[in-house]
C-alpha positions as protocol buffer text, in pm:
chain_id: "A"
residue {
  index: 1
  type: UNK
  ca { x: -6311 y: -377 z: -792 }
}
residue {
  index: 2
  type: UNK
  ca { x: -6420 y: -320 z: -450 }
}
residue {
  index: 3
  type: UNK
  ca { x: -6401 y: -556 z: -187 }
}
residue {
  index: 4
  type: UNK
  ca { x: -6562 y: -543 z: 141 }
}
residue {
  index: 5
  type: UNK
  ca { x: -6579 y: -715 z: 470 }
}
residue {
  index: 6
  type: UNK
  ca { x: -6794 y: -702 z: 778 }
}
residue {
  index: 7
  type: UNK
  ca { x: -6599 y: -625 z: 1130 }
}
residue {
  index: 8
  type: UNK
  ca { x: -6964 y: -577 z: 1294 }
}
residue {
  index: 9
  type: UNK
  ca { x: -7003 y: -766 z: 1601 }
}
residue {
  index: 10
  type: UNK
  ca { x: -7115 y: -1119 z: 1497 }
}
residue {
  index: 11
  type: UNK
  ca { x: -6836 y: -1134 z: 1240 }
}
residue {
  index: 12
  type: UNK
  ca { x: -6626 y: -984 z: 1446 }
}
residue {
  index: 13
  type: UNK
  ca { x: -6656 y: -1298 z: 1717 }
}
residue {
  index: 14
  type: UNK
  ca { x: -6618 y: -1552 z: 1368 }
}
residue {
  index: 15
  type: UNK
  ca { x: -6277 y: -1392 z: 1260 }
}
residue {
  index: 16
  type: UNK
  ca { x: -6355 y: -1073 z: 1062 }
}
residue {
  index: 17
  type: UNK
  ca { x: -6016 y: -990 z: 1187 }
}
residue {
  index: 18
  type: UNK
  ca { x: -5795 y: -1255 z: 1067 }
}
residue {
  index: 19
  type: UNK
  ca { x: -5978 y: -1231 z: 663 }
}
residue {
  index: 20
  type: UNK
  ca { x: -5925 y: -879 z: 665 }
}
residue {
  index: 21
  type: UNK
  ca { x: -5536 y: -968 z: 735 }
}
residue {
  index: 22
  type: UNK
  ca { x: -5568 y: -1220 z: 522 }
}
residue {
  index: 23
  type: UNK
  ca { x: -5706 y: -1044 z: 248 }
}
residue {
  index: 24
  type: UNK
  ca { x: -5471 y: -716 z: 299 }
}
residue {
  index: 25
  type: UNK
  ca { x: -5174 y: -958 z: 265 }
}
residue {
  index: 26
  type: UNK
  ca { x: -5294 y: -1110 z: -54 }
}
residue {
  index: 27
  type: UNK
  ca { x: -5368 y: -762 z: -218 }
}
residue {
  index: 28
  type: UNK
  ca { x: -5006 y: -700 z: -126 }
}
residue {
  index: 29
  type: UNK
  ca { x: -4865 y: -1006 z: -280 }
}
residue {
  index: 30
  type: UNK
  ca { x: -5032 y: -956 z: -569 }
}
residue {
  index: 31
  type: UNK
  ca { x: -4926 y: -600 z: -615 }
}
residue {
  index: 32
  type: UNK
  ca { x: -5377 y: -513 z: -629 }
}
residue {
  index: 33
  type: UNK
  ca { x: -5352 y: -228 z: -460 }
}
residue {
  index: 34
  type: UNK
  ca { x: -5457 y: -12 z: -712 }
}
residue {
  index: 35
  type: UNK
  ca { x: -5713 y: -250 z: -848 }
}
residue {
  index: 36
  type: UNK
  ca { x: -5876 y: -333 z: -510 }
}
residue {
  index: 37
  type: UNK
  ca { x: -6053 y: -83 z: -290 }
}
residue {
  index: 38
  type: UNK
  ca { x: -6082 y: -309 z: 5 }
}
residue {
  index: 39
  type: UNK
  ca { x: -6281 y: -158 z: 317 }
}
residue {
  index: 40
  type: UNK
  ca { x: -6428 y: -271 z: 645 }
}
residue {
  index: 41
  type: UNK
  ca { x: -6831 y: -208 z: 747 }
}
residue {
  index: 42
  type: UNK
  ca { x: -7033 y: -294 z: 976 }
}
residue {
  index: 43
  type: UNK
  ca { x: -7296 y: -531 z: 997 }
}
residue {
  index: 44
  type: UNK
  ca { x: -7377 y: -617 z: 634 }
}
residue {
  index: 45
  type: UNK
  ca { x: -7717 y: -820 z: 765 }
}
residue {
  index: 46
  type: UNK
  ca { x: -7581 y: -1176 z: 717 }
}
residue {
  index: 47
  type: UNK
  ca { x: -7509 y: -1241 z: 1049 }
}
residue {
  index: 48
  type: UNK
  ca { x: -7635 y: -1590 z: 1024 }
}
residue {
  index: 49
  type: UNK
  ca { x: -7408 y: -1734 z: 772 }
}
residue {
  index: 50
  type: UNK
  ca { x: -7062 y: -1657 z: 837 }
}
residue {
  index: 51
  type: UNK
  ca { x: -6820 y: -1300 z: 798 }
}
residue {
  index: 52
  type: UNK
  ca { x: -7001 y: -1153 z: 524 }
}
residue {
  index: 53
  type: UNK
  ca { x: -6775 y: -1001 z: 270 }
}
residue {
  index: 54
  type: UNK
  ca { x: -6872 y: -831 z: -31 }
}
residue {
  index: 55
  type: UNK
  ca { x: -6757 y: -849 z: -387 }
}
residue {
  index: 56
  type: UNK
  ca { x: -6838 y: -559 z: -626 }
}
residue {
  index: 57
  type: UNK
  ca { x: -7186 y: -599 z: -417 }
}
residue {
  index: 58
  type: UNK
  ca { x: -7234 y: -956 z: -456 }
}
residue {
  index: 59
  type: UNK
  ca { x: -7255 y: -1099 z: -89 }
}
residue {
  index: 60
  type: UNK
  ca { x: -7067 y: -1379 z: 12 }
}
residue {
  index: 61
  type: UNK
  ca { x: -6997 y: -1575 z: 343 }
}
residue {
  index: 62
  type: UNK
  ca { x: -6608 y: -1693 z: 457 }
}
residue {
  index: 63
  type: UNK
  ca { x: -6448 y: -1829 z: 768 }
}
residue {
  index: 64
  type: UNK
  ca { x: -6039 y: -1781 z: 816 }
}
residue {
  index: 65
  type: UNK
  ca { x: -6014 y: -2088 z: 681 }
}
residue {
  index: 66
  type: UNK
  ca { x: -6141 y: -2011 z: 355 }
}
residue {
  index: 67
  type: UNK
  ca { x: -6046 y: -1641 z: 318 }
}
residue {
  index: 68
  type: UNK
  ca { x: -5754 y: -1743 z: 98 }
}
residue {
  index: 69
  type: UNK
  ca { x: -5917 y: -1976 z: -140 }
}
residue {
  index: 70
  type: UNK
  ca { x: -6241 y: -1729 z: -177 }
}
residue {
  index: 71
  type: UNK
  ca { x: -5955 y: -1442 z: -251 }
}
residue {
  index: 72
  type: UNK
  ca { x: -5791 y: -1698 z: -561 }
}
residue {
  index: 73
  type: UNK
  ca { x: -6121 y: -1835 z: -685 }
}
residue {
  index: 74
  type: UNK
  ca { x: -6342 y: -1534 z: -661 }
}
residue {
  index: 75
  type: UNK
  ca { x: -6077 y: -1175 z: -700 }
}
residue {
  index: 76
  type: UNK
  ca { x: -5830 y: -1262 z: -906 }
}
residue {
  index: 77
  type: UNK
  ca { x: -6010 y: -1475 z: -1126 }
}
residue {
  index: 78
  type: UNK
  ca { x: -6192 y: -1149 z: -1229 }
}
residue {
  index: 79
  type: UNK
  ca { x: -5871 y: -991 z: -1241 }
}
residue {
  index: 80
  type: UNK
  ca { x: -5688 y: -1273 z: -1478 }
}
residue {
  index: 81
  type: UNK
  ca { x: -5497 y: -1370 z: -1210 }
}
């Protein structure tokens, strides 16, 4: 599974920063590490709707607030978490 995130400018300014953390920690806590390849990118061209993070290249939009409940509902449900 490969999970991406946006640290381009415009996500940068919205928290790209505090999902990545947020997303490294649960991938830790979960022991995914070798089930997640999780990288950073620039500017994914979704500027307009939030940090753009990608999914196995399914696009998707997430604030720090919702970084954590996007990882449960969306990773490890396709994991069988």
């Amino acid at each position: 599974m490969t999970l991406t995130i946006c640290i381009g400018s415009s996500c940068h300014l919205k928290g790209s920063k505090q999902v990545a953390k947020t997303f490294e920690r649960l991938i830790s806590e979960h022991n995914l590490k070798d089930q997640i390849n999780f990288y950073a990118t620039f500017c994914m061209g979704n500027c307009q709707n939030g940090i753009s993070t990608s999914l196995d290249g399914v696009v998707y939009s997430v604030t720090p607030e919702t970084a954590e409940a996007f990882f449960e509902k969306e990773v490890l449900s396709r994991i069988g978490k």
